[in-house]
Amino acid sequence: MKNIAFFLLPKAEVTYVYEDSTMRQVLDKMEFEKHPAIPILNHEGKYVGTITEGDLLWKVKNTPNLSFKNSRSVLLKHIERRKTNQSVHIDADIDDLLTLAISQNFVPVVDDQDVFIGIIRRKEIIEYCKKLVNNIRESEGKVDER
């Protein structure tokens, strides 16, 4: 398999926020969608990073008097991101995708103009690999009963 598009969850199905969102908007979206991390886009649709629950917790810890009530006044651009999720181009090699998926729960995917088009979740990659392993076992006569 060469084409990573096989794994793509398209942008229309992905939870994301814009870089001018507030901390409260991010918190609400994470809570509603039950995601521990979500991509950040600019208004041109380009991927600019990922915000995590941990980033938000560190902001609360390191900002005196910050509370849920006043989190509407904190812009996302003022929250330090402690980890950088790298993106891949849609025509990237599967090896590039796998290398990133080792340390990222999802890999943002961009087109030739670096516009965000979706994500590839580690879950789908692992499920695909499990199927491959099971197919190999079946061809060798060793069926996994799980």
Short mmCIF file of N, CA, C and O in Angstrom, two decimals:
data_model
loop_
_atom_site.label_atom_id
_atom_site.label_comp_id
_atom_site.label_asym_id
_atom_site.label_seq_id
_atom_site.Cartn_x
_atom_site.Cartn_y
_atom_site.Cartn_z
N MET A 1 0.85 -1.18 0.00
CA MET A 1 0.00 0.00 0.00
C MET A 1 0.90 1.24 0.00
O MET A 1 1.81 1.36 0.77
N LYS A 2 0.58 2.15 -0.84
CA LYS A 2 1.34 3.39 -0.95
C LYS A 2 0.52 4.61 -0.58
O LYS A 2 1.04 5.59 -0.08
N ASN A 3 -0.78 4.60 -0.84
CA ASN A 3 -1.62 5.78 -0.73
C ASN A 3 -2.16 5.97 0.68
O ASN A 3 -3.00 5.20 1.14
N ILE A 4 -1.72 7.03 1.37
CA ILE A 4 -2.18 7.27 2.73
C ILE A 4 -3.61 7.80 2.77
O ILE A 4 -4.24 7.81 3.82
N ALA A 5 -4.15 8.22 1.63
CA ALA A 5 -5.53 8.71 1.57
C ALA A 5 -6.52 7.65 2.02
O ALA A 5 -7.62 7.97 2.47
N PHE A 6 -6.14 6.40 1.93
CA PHE A 6 -6.96 5.29 2.39
C PHE A 6 -7.39 5.47 3.84
O PHE A 6 -8.49 5.09 4.22
N PHE A 7 -6.54 6.08 4.65
CA PHE A 7 -6.78 6.24 6.08
C PHE A 7 -7.43 7.59 6.44
O PHE A 7 -7.77 7.82 7.59
N LEU A 8 -7.58 8.48 5.48
CA LEU A 8 -7.96 9.86 5.76
C LEU A 8 -9.38 10.00 6.30
O LEU A 8 -10.34 9.50 5.73
N LEU A 9 -9.48 10.71 7.42
CA LEU A 9 -10.77 11.17 7.94
C LEU A 9 -10.88 12.62 7.42
O LEU A 9 -10.11 13.48 7.82
N PRO A 10 -11.83 12.89 6.51
CA PRO A 10 -11.88 14.22 5.87
C PRO A 10 -12.23 15.34 6.84
O PRO A 10 -12.89 15.13 7.85
N LYS A 11 -11.78 16.53 6.48
CA LYS A 11 -11.97 17.73 7.30
C LYS A 11 -13.41 17.88 7.77
O LYS A 11 -13.65 18.28 8.92
N ALA A 12 -14.38 17.57 6.92
CA ALA A 12 -15.79 17.72 7.27
C ALA A 12 -16.18 16.86 8.48
O ALA A 12 -17.17 17.14 9.15
N GLU A 13 -15.39 15.83 8.77
CA GLU A 13 -15.69 14.93 9.88
C GLU A 13 -14.73 15.13 11.07
O GLU A 13 -14.78 14.37 12.03
N VAL A 14 -13.88 16.14 10.98
CA VAL A 14 -12.85 16.38 12.00
C VAL A 14 -13.24 17.58 12.87
O VAL A 14 -13.70 18.60 12.36
N THR A 15 -13.04 17.45 14.17
CA THR A 15 -13.21 18.57 15.08
C THR A 15 -11.94 19.41 15.05
O THR A 15 -10.84 18.87 15.21
N TYR A 16 -12.07 20.70 14.82
CA TYR A 16 -10.92 21.60 14.81
C TYR A 16 -11.36 22.96 15.32
O TYR A 16 -12.55 23.24 15.46
N VAL A 17 -10.38 23.81 15.62
CA VAL A 17 -10.65 25.19 16.04
C VAL A 17 -9.78 26.12 15.21
O VAL A 17 -8.78 25.70 14.62
N TYR A 18 -10.17 27.39 15.19
CA TYR A 18 -9.36 28.39 14.51
C TYR A 18 -8.41 29.04 15.51
O TYR A 18 -8.70 29.10 16.71
N GLU A 19 -7.30 29.54 15.02
CA GLU A 19 -6.27 30.10 15.88
C GLU A 19 -6.71 31.32 16.67
O GLU A 19 -6.10 31.65 17.67
N ASP A 20 -7.80 31.97 16.28
CA ASP A 20 -8.30 33.11 17.05
C ASP A 20 -9.43 32.71 18.02
O ASP A 20 -10.11 33.57 18.56
N SER A 21 -9.58 31.41 18.25
CA SER A 21 -10.57 30.92 19.22
C SER A 21 -10.14 31.28 20.64
O SER A 21 -8.96 31.54 20.89
N THR A 22 -11.09 31.23 21.55
CA THR A 22 -10.76 31.46 22.96
C THR A 22 -10.57 30.12 23.66
O THR A 22 -10.99 29.06 23.17
N MET A 23 -9.95 30.19 24.80
CA MET A 23 -9.73 29.00 25.61
C MET A 23 -11.08 28.32 25.92
O MET A 23 -11.19 27.10 25.87
N ARG A 24 -12.07 29.10 26.23
CA ARG A 24 -13.40 28.57 26.55
C ARG A 24 -13.99 27.82 25.36
O ARG A 24 -14.57 26.74 25.51
N GLN A 25 -13.85 28.37 24.17
CA GLN A 25 -14.37 27.69 22.97
C GLN A 25 -13.68 26.35 22.77
O GLN A 25 -14.33 25.35 22.42
N VAL A 26 -12.37 26.33 23.00
CA VAL A 26 -11.62 25.08 22.86
C VAL A 26 -12.07 24.07 23.91
O VAL A 26 -12.32 22.90 23.59
N LEU A 27 -12.18 24.51 25.15
CA LEU A 27 -12.64 23.62 26.22
C LEU A 27 -14.02 23.04 25.91
O LEU A 27 -14.24 21.83 26.08
N ASP A 28 -14.92 23.89 25.49
CA ASP A 28 -16.28 23.43 25.17
C ASP A 28 -16.28 22.40 24.04
O ASP A 28 -16.96 21.38 24.10
N LYS A 29 -15.49 22.66 23.01
CA LYS A 29 -15.43 21.75 21.87
C LYS A 29 -14.81 20.41 22.28
O LYS A 29 -15.31 19.34 21.90
N MET A 30 -13.74 20.47 23.06
CA MET A 30 -13.10 19.23 23.53
C MET A 30 -14.07 18.42 24.40
O MET A 30 -14.14 17.20 24.27
N GLU A 31 -14.78 19.11 25.27
CA GLU A 31 -15.72 18.41 26.14
C GLU A 31 -16.85 17.79 25.33
O GLU A 31 -17.18 16.61 25.52
N PHE A 32 -17.44 18.54 24.44
CA PHE A 32 -18.57 18.06 23.65
C PHE A 32 -18.17 16.88 22.76
O PHE A 32 -18.89 15.89 22.67
N GLU A 33 -17.03 16.99 22.11
CA GLU A 33 -16.57 15.95 21.18
C GLU A 33 -15.78 14.83 21.85
O GLU A 33 -15.49 13.82 21.23
N LYS A 34 -15.40 15.06 23.13
CA LYS A 34 -14.63 14.07 23.90
C LYS A 34 -13.27 13.75 23.26
O LYS A 34 -12.86 12.61 23.16
N HIS A 35 -12.59 14.83 22.83
CA HIS A 35 -11.26 14.69 22.24
C HIS A 35 -10.22 15.32 23.16
O HIS A 35 -10.41 16.44 23.61
N PRO A 36 -9.11 14.64 23.41
CA PRO A 36 -8.06 15.21 24.25
C PRO A 36 -7.13 16.18 23.50
O PRO A 36 -6.35 16.90 24.11
N ALA A 37 -7.25 16.22 22.18
CA ALA A 37 -6.43 17.11 21.35
C ALA A 37 -7.18 17.38 20.05
O ALA A 37 -7.86 16.48 19.53
N ILE A 38 -7.04 18.61 19.53
CA ILE A 38 -7.68 18.95 18.27
C ILE A 38 -6.78 19.86 17.44
O ILE A 38 -6.02 20.65 17.98
N PRO A 39 -6.89 19.76 16.12
CA PRO A 39 -6.09 20.60 15.24
C PRO A 39 -6.52 22.07 15.31
O PRO A 39 -7.68 22.39 15.57
N ILE A 40 -5.56 22.94 15.04
CA ILE A 40 -5.79 24.38 14.97
C ILE A 40 -5.53 24.81 13.53
O ILE A 40 -4.49 24.48 12.95
N LEU A 41 -6.49 25.58 12.97
CA LEU A 41 -6.35 26.08 11.61
C LEU A 41 -6.36 27.60 11.61
O LEU A 41 -6.93 28.22 12.51
N ASN A 42 -5.74 28.20 10.58
CA ASN A 42 -5.92 29.63 10.39
C ASN A 42 -7.13 29.83 9.46
O ASN A 42 -7.69 28.84 8.96
N HIS A 43 -7.52 31.05 9.22
CA HIS A 43 -8.73 31.28 8.42
C HIS A 43 -8.51 31.06 6.93
O HIS A 43 -9.47 31.10 6.15
N GLU A 44 -7.28 30.78 6.52
CA GLU A 44 -7.02 30.36 5.14
C GLU A 44 -7.13 28.85 5.03
O GLU A 44 -6.93 28.28 3.96
N GLY A 45 -7.43 28.17 6.14
CA GLY A 45 -7.60 26.73 6.14
C GLY A 45 -6.32 25.94 6.32
O GLY A 45 -6.32 24.71 6.20
N LYS A 46 -5.24 26.63 6.65
CA LYS A 46 -3.96 25.93 6.82
C LYS A 46 -3.80 25.44 8.26
O LYS A 46 -4.21 26.10 9.21
N TYR A 47 -3.19 24.28 8.40
CA TYR A 47 -2.92 23.69 9.71
C TYR A 47 -1.80 24.48 10.38
O TYR A 47 -0.75 24.70 9.80
N VAL A 48 -2.03 24.92 11.64
CA VAL A 48 -1.01 25.69 12.36
C VAL A 48 -0.56 25.01 13.65
O VAL A 48 0.36 25.49 14.29
N GLY A 49 -1.19 23.92 14.02
CA GLY A 49 -0.77 23.22 15.23
C GLY A 49 -1.90 22.40 15.83
O GLY A 49 -2.98 22.28 15.25
N THR A 50 -1.63 21.86 16.99
CA THR A 50 -2.61 21.07 17.73
C THR A 50 -2.64 21.56 19.16
O THR A 50 -1.59 21.85 19.74
N ILE A 51 -3.84 21.67 19.72
CA ILE A 51 -3.99 22.05 21.13
C ILE A 51 -4.43 20.82 21.90
O ILE A 51 -5.26 20.05 21.41
N THR A 52 -3.86 20.62 23.08
CA THR A 52 -4.18 19.45 23.89
C THR A 52 -4.76 19.86 25.23
O THR A 52 -4.60 21.00 25.67
N GLU A 53 -5.41 18.91 25.88
CA GLU A 53 -5.90 19.15 27.24
C GLU A 53 -4.75 19.55 28.15
O GLU A 53 -4.89 20.42 29.00
N GLY A 54 -3.61 18.92 27.95
CA GLY A 54 -2.43 19.24 28.76
C GLY A 54 -2.00 20.68 28.60
O GLY A 54 -1.66 21.35 29.58
N ASP A 55 -2.04 21.19 27.37
CA ASP A 55 -1.70 22.60 27.13
C ASP A 55 -2.62 23.52 27.94
O ASP A 55 -2.18 24.50 28.54
N LEU A 56 -3.91 23.17 27.94
CA LEU A 56 -4.89 23.98 28.67
C LEU A 56 -4.67 23.90 30.17
O LEU A 56 -4.74 24.91 30.88
N LEU A 57 -4.36 22.71 30.66
CA LEU A 57 -4.10 22.55 32.10
C LEU A 57 -2.86 23.34 32.53
O LEU A 57 -2.86 23.99 33.58
N TRP A 58 -1.81 23.30 31.72
CA TRP A 58 -0.60 24.06 32.05
C TRP A 58 -0.89 25.56 32.06
O TRP A 58 -0.36 26.30 32.88
N LYS A 59 -1.75 26.02 31.14
CA LYS A 59 -2.11 27.43 31.10
C LYS A 59 -2.83 27.82 32.39
O LYS A 59 -2.52 28.86 33.00
N VAL A 60 -3.76 26.98 32.85
CA VAL A 60 -4.47 27.25 34.10
C VAL A 60 -3.49 27.26 35.27
O VAL A 60 -3.51 28.16 36.11
N LYS A 61 -2.61 26.27 35.30
CA LYS A 61 -1.64 26.16 36.40
C LYS A 61 -0.72 27.37 36.47
O LYS A 61 -0.40 27.87 37.54
N ASN A 62 -0.32 27.87 35.32
CA ASN A 62 0.69 28.94 35.28
C ASN A 62 0.12 30.35 35.15
O ASN A 62 0.87 31.31 34.97
N THR A 63 -1.21 30.48 35.22
CA THR A 63 -1.84 31.81 35.09
C THR A 63 -2.65 32.10 36.34
O THR A 63 -3.73 31.54 36.52
N PRO A 64 -2.13 32.96 37.21
CA PRO A 64 -2.87 33.29 38.43
C PRO A 64 -4.25 33.85 38.10
O PRO A 64 -4.41 34.61 37.14
N ASN A 65 -5.23 33.44 38.88
CA ASN A 65 -6.61 33.92 38.77
C ASN A 65 -7.35 33.48 37.51
O ASN A 65 -8.44 33.97 37.24
N LEU A 66 -6.76 32.59 36.72
CA LEU A 66 -7.48 32.08 35.55
C LEU A 66 -8.47 31.02 36.00
O LEU A 66 -8.12 30.11 36.76
N SER A 67 -9.70 31.16 35.57
CA SER A 67 -10.75 30.20 35.93
C SER A 67 -11.56 29.87 34.68
O SER A 67 -11.40 30.51 33.63
N PHE A 68 -12.45 28.91 34.83
CA PHE A 68 -13.33 28.56 33.72
C PHE A 68 -14.15 29.77 33.29
O PHE A 68 -14.34 30.02 32.11
N LYS A 69 -14.61 30.56 34.26
CA LYS A 69 -15.43 31.73 33.96
C LYS A 69 -14.71 32.74 33.07
O LYS A 69 -15.29 33.27 32.13
N ASN A 70 -13.46 33.02 33.37
CA ASN A 70 -12.76 34.03 32.57
C ASN A 70 -11.91 33.43 31.44
O ASN A 70 -11.13 34.14 30.82
N SER A 71 -12.10 32.17 31.15
CA SER A 71 -11.35 31.54 30.06
C SER A 71 -11.78 32.08 28.69
O SER A 71 -11.09 31.87 27.70
N ARG A 72 -12.89 32.80 28.65
CA ARG A 72 -13.32 33.45 27.40
C ARG A 72 -12.39 34.58 26.99
O ARG A 72 -12.38 34.99 25.84
N SER A 73 -11.64 35.09 27.94
CA SER A 73 -10.76 36.22 27.63
C SER A 73 -9.35 35.78 27.23
O SER A 73 -8.52 36.62 26.88
N VAL A 74 -9.09 34.49 27.25
CA VAL A 74 -7.77 33.97 26.88
C VAL A 74 -7.83 33.44 25.45
O VAL A 74 -8.59 32.53 25.14
N LEU A 75 -7.03 34.05 24.59
CA LEU A 75 -6.98 33.60 23.19
C LEU A 75 -6.06 32.41 23.04
O LEU A 75 -5.04 32.29 23.73
N LEU A 76 -6.41 31.53 22.13
CA LEU A 76 -5.64 30.33 21.87
C LEU A 76 -4.18 30.66 21.56
O LEU A 76 -3.27 29.95 21.99
N LYS A 77 -3.95 31.76 20.87
CA LYS A 77 -2.58 32.13 20.50
C LYS A 77 -1.73 32.47 21.73
O LYS A 77 -0.50 32.53 21.64
N HIS A 78 -2.35 32.68 22.90
CA HIS A 78 -1.62 32.96 24.13
C HIS A 78 -1.42 31.72 24.99
O HIS A 78 -0.97 31.83 26.13
N ILE A 79 -1.75 30.57 24.45
CA ILE A 79 -1.56 29.31 25.18
C ILE A 79 -0.38 28.57 24.56
O ILE A 79 -0.39 28.25 23.36
N GLU A 80 0.63 28.34 25.37
CA GLU A 80 1.81 27.63 24.88
C GLU A 80 1.45 26.19 24.58
O GLU A 80 0.81 25.52 25.37
N ARG A 81 1.89 25.74 23.41
CA ARG A 81 1.70 24.34 23.05
C ARG A 81 3.00 23.61 23.35
O ARG A 81 4.05 23.97 22.85
N ARG A 82 2.90 22.58 24.15
CA ARG A 82 4.08 21.89 24.64
C ARG A 82 4.58 20.82 23.69
O ARG A 82 5.69 20.32 23.83
N LYS A 83 3.77 20.46 22.72
CA LYS A 83 4.15 19.42 21.77
C LYS A 83 3.75 19.88 20.37
O LYS A 83 2.70 20.50 20.20
N THR A 84 4.56 19.56 19.40
CA THR A 84 4.26 19.92 18.02
C THR A 84 3.87 18.67 17.25
O THR A 84 4.66 17.74 17.13
N ASN A 85 2.63 18.65 16.78
CA ASN A 85 2.19 17.55 15.91
C ASN A 85 2.54 17.93 14.47
O ASN A 85 2.06 18.94 13.97
N GLN A 86 3.34 17.11 13.84
CA GLN A 86 3.73 17.37 12.46
C GLN A 86 2.63 16.90 11.52
O GLN A 86 1.94 15.93 11.80
N SER A 87 2.49 17.58 10.41
CA SER A 87 1.53 17.17 9.39
C SER A 87 2.27 16.45 8.26
O SER A 87 3.50 16.50 8.19
N VAL A 88 1.49 15.80 7.41
CA VAL A 88 2.05 15.18 6.20
C VAL A 88 1.24 15.68 5.00
O VAL A 88 0.08 16.05 5.14
N HIS A 89 1.89 15.67 3.85
CA HIS A 89 1.18 15.98 2.60
C HIS A 89 0.43 14.72 2.18
O HIS A 89 0.87 13.60 2.46
N ILE A 90 -0.67 14.90 1.49
CA ILE A 90 -1.52 13.79 1.07
C ILE A 90 -0.75 12.78 0.21
O ILE A 90 -1.08 11.60 0.18
N ASP A 91 0.29 13.23 -0.47
CA ASP A 91 1.08 12.30 -1.30
C ASP A 91 2.30 11.73 -0.57
O ASP A 91 3.17 11.14 -1.18
N ALA A 92 2.33 11.87 0.75
CA ALA A 92 3.45 11.36 1.54
C ALA A 92 3.51 9.84 1.46
O ALA A 92 2.52 9.15 1.22
N ASP A 93 4.67 9.33 1.70
CA ASP A 93 4.90 7.89 1.73
C ASP A 93 4.37 7.32 3.04
O ASP A 93 4.38 7.98 4.07
N ILE A 94 3.93 6.08 3.01
CA ILE A 94 3.39 5.43 4.19
C ILE A 94 4.41 5.40 5.33
O ILE A 94 4.05 5.50 6.50
N ASP A 95 5.69 5.30 5.00
CA ASP A 95 6.73 5.30 6.04
C ASP A 95 6.75 6.62 6.82
O ASP A 95 6.92 6.63 8.03
N ASP A 96 6.54 7.73 6.11
CA ASP A 96 6.48 9.04 6.78
C ASP A 96 5.30 9.09 7.74
O ASP A 96 5.41 9.59 8.86
N LEU A 97 4.17 8.57 7.29
CA LEU A 97 2.98 8.53 8.13
C LEU A 97 3.21 7.69 9.38
O LEU A 97 2.91 8.11 10.49
N LEU A 98 3.75 6.51 9.20
CA LEU A 98 3.99 5.61 10.33
C LEU A 98 4.98 6.20 11.33
O LEU A 98 4.79 6.08 12.54
N THR A 99 6.00 6.86 10.84
CA THR A 99 6.97 7.49 11.73
C THR A 99 6.29 8.51 12.63
O THR A 99 6.54 8.56 13.84
N LEU A 100 5.40 9.33 12.08
CA LEU A 100 4.69 10.33 12.89
C LEU A 100 3.66 9.68 13.81
O LEU A 100 3.48 10.10 14.95
N ALA A 101 2.98 8.66 13.32
CA ALA A 101 1.92 8.01 14.11
C ALA A 101 2.48 7.31 15.36
O ALA A 101 1.73 7.08 16.31
N ILE A 102 3.75 7.01 15.37
CA ILE A 102 4.35 6.41 16.56
C ILE A 102 4.22 7.34 17.76
O ILE A 102 3.94 6.90 18.87
N SER A 103 4.36 8.64 17.53
CA SER A 103 4.34 9.59 18.65
C SER A 103 3.15 10.54 18.66
O SER A 103 3.04 11.38 19.54
N GLN A 104 2.25 10.41 17.69
CA GLN A 104 1.09 11.28 17.60
C GLN A 104 -0.18 10.42 17.52
O GLN A 104 -0.21 9.46 16.76
N ASN A 105 -1.22 10.80 18.28
CA ASN A 105 -2.48 10.06 18.20
C ASN A 105 -3.16 10.24 16.85
O ASN A 105 -3.94 9.40 16.43
N PHE A 106 -2.91 11.37 16.23
CA PHE A 106 -3.41 11.61 14.88
C PHE A 106 -2.37 12.42 14.12
O PHE A 106 -1.57 13.14 14.71
N VAL A 107 -2.41 12.28 12.81
CA VAL A 107 -1.49 13.01 11.94
C VAL A 107 -2.33 13.91 11.03
O VAL A 107 -3.15 13.40 10.24
N PRO A 108 -2.17 15.22 11.13
CA PRO A 108 -2.87 16.14 10.23
C PRO A 108 -2.35 15.95 8.80
O PRO A 108 -1.17 15.72 8.57
N VAL A 109 -3.27 16.07 7.84
CA VAL A 109 -2.92 15.89 6.43
C VAL A 109 -3.26 17.19 5.69
O VAL A 109 -4.33 17.76 5.87
N VAL A 110 -2.31 17.63 4.84
CA VAL A 110 -2.49 18.85 4.07
C VAL A 110 -2.32 18.55 2.58
O VAL A 110 -1.72 17.54 2.21
N ASP A 111 -2.86 19.46 1.75
CA ASP A 111 -2.73 19.30 0.30
C ASP A 111 -1.48 20.01 -0.20
O ASP A 111 -0.65 20.47 0.59
N ASP A 112 -1.38 20.16 -1.52
CA ASP A 112 -0.19 20.79 -2.13
C ASP A 112 -0.01 22.25 -1.76
O ASP A 112 1.08 22.79 -1.85
N GLN A 113 -1.09 22.92 -1.34
CA GLN A 113 -1.01 24.33 -0.91
C GLN A 113 -0.96 24.43 0.62
O GLN A 113 -1.17 25.50 1.17
N ASP A 114 -0.69 23.32 1.29
CA ASP A 114 -0.63 23.23 2.75
C ASP A 114 -1.97 23.53 3.42
O ASP A 114 -2.02 23.94 4.58
N VAL A 115 -3.06 23.33 2.70
CA VAL A 115 -4.40 23.49 3.26
C VAL A 115 -4.80 22.18 3.94
O VAL A 115 -4.62 21.09 3.38
N PHE A 116 -5.32 22.30 5.15
CA PHE A 116 -5.74 21.15 5.94
C PHE A 116 -6.89 20.42 5.25
O PHE A 116 -7.90 21.03 4.90
N ILE A 117 -6.73 19.11 5.05
CA ILE A 117 -7.79 18.33 4.40
C ILE A 117 -8.33 17.21 5.29
O ILE A 117 -9.30 16.55 4.93
N GLY A 118 -7.71 17.00 6.45
CA GLY A 118 -8.20 15.97 7.35
C GLY A 118 -7.11 15.43 8.25
O GLY A 118 -6.02 16.02 8.35
N ILE A 119 -7.43 14.32 8.90
CA ILE A 119 -6.45 13.68 9.78
C ILE A 119 -6.42 12.18 9.51
O ILE A 119 -7.36 11.62 8.95
N ILE A 120 -5.35 11.58 9.95
CA ILE A 120 -5.25 10.13 9.97
C ILE A 120 -5.01 9.74 11.42
O ILE A 120 -4.04 10.19 12.04
N ARG A 121 -5.94 8.96 11.95
CA ARG A 121 -5.85 8.55 13.35
C ARG A 121 -5.01 7.29 13.48
O ARG A 121 -5.07 6.39 12.63
N ARG A 122 -4.26 7.23 14.56
CA ARG A 122 -3.43 6.06 14.85
C ARG A 122 -4.30 4.80 14.92
O ARG A 122 -3.89 3.73 14.49
N LYS A 123 -5.50 4.95 15.43
CA LYS A 123 -6.43 3.82 15.58
C LYS A 123 -6.64 3.09 14.25
O LYS A 123 -6.58 1.86 14.20
N GLU A 124 -6.91 3.82 13.18
CA GLU A 124 -7.16 3.19 11.89
C GLU A 124 -5.90 2.49 11.35
O GLU A 124 -5.98 1.45 10.71
N ILE A 125 -4.75 3.08 11.62
CA ILE A 125 -3.50 2.46 11.18
C ILE A 125 -3.30 1.14 11.91
O ILE A 125 -2.97 0.12 11.29
N ILE A 126 -3.53 1.13 13.21
CA ILE A 126 -3.36 -0.10 14.00
C ILE A 126 -4.38 -1.15 13.56
O ILE A 126 -4.03 -2.34 13.43
N GLU A 127 -5.62 -0.75 13.34
CA GLU A 127 -6.63 -1.70 12.87
C GLU A 127 -6.23 -2.32 11.53
O GLU A 127 -6.39 -3.52 11.31
N TYR A 128 -5.70 -1.50 10.63
CA TYR A 128 -5.26 -2.00 9.34
C TYR A 128 -4.10 -2.99 9.51
O TYR A 128 -4.10 -4.06 8.90
N CYS A 129 -3.16 -2.65 10.37
CA CYS A 129 -2.02 -3.55 10.61
C CYS A 129 -2.49 -4.87 11.23
O CYS A 129 -1.97 -5.94 10.89
N LYS A 130 -3.47 -4.80 12.11
CA LYS A 130 -4.02 -6.03 12.72
C LYS A 130 -4.63 -6.93 11.64
O LYS A 130 -4.42 -8.14 11.65
N LYS A 131 -5.36 -6.32 10.70
CA LYS A 131 -5.93 -7.11 9.60
C LYS A 131 -4.82 -7.77 8.77
O LYS A 131 -4.94 -8.92 8.37
N LEU A 132 -3.76 -7.02 8.52
CA LEU A 132 -2.64 -7.58 7.75
C LEU A 132 -2.03 -8.78 8.48
O LEU A 132 -1.75 -9.81 7.87
N VAL A 133 -1.82 -8.61 9.78
CA VAL A 133 -1.25 -9.71 10.59
C VAL A 133 -2.18 -10.92 10.56
O VAL A 133 -1.74 -12.06 10.38
N ASN A 134 -3.48 -10.69 10.72
CA ASN A 134 -4.44 -11.79 10.68
C ASN A 134 -4.46 -12.47 9.32
O ASN A 134 -4.55 -13.71 9.23
N ASN A 135 -4.36 -11.70 8.24
CA ASN A 135 -4.30 -12.28 6.90
C ASN A 135 -3.07 -13.15 6.73
O ASN A 135 -3.13 -14.22 6.13
N ILE A 136 -1.94 -12.70 7.25
CA ILE A 136 -0.71 -13.49 7.18
C ILE A 136 -0.87 -14.77 7.97
O ILE A 136 -0.52 -15.85 7.50
N ARG A 137 -1.43 -14.67 9.15
CA ARG A 137 -1.66 -15.86 9.98
C ARG A 137 -2.60 -16.85 9.29
O ARG A 137 -2.37 -18.06 9.33
N GLU A 138 -3.66 -16.31 8.69
CA GLU A 138 -4.60 -17.19 7.98
C GLU A 138 -3.92 -17.89 6.82
O GLU A 138 -4.15 -19.07 6.59
N SER A 139 -3.08 -17.17 6.10
CA SER A 139 -2.40 -17.78 4.96
C SER A 139 -1.38 -18.82 5.41
O SER A 139 -1.04 -19.73 4.66
N GLU A 140 -0.91 -18.70 6.65
CA GLU A 140 0.02 -19.68 7.22
C GLU A 140 -0.72 -20.77 8.00
O GLU A 140 -0.08 -21.66 8.58
N GLY A 141 -2.06 -20.64 8.06
CA GLY A 141 -2.85 -21.63 8.79
C GLY A 141 -2.91 -21.38 10.29
O GLY A 141 -3.27 -22.25 11.06
N LYS A 142 -2.56 -20.20 10.72
CA LYS A 142 -2.56 -19.84 12.15
C LYS A 142 -3.59 -18.73 12.37
O LYS A 142 -3.28 -17.57 12.35
N VAL A 143 -4.84 -19.10 12.56
CA VAL A 143 -5.92 -18.12 12.69
C VAL A 143 -5.97 -17.60 14.12
O VAL A 143 -5.94 -18.35 15.08
N ASP A 144 -6.07 -16.25 14.25
CA ASP A 144 -6.22 -15.60 15.55
C ASP A 144 -7.70 -15.60 15.90
O ASP A 144 -8.51 -15.01 15.18
N GLU A 145 -8.07 -16.23 16.96
CA GLU A 145 -9.47 -16.36 17.36
C GLU A 145 -10.00 -15.15 18.10
O GLU A 145 -11.14 -15.13 18.50
N ARG A 146 -9.20 -14.12 18.34
CA ARG A 146 -9.66 -12.95 19.09
C ARG A 146 -10.55 -12.08 18.29
O ARG A 146 -10.58 -11.72 17.26
#
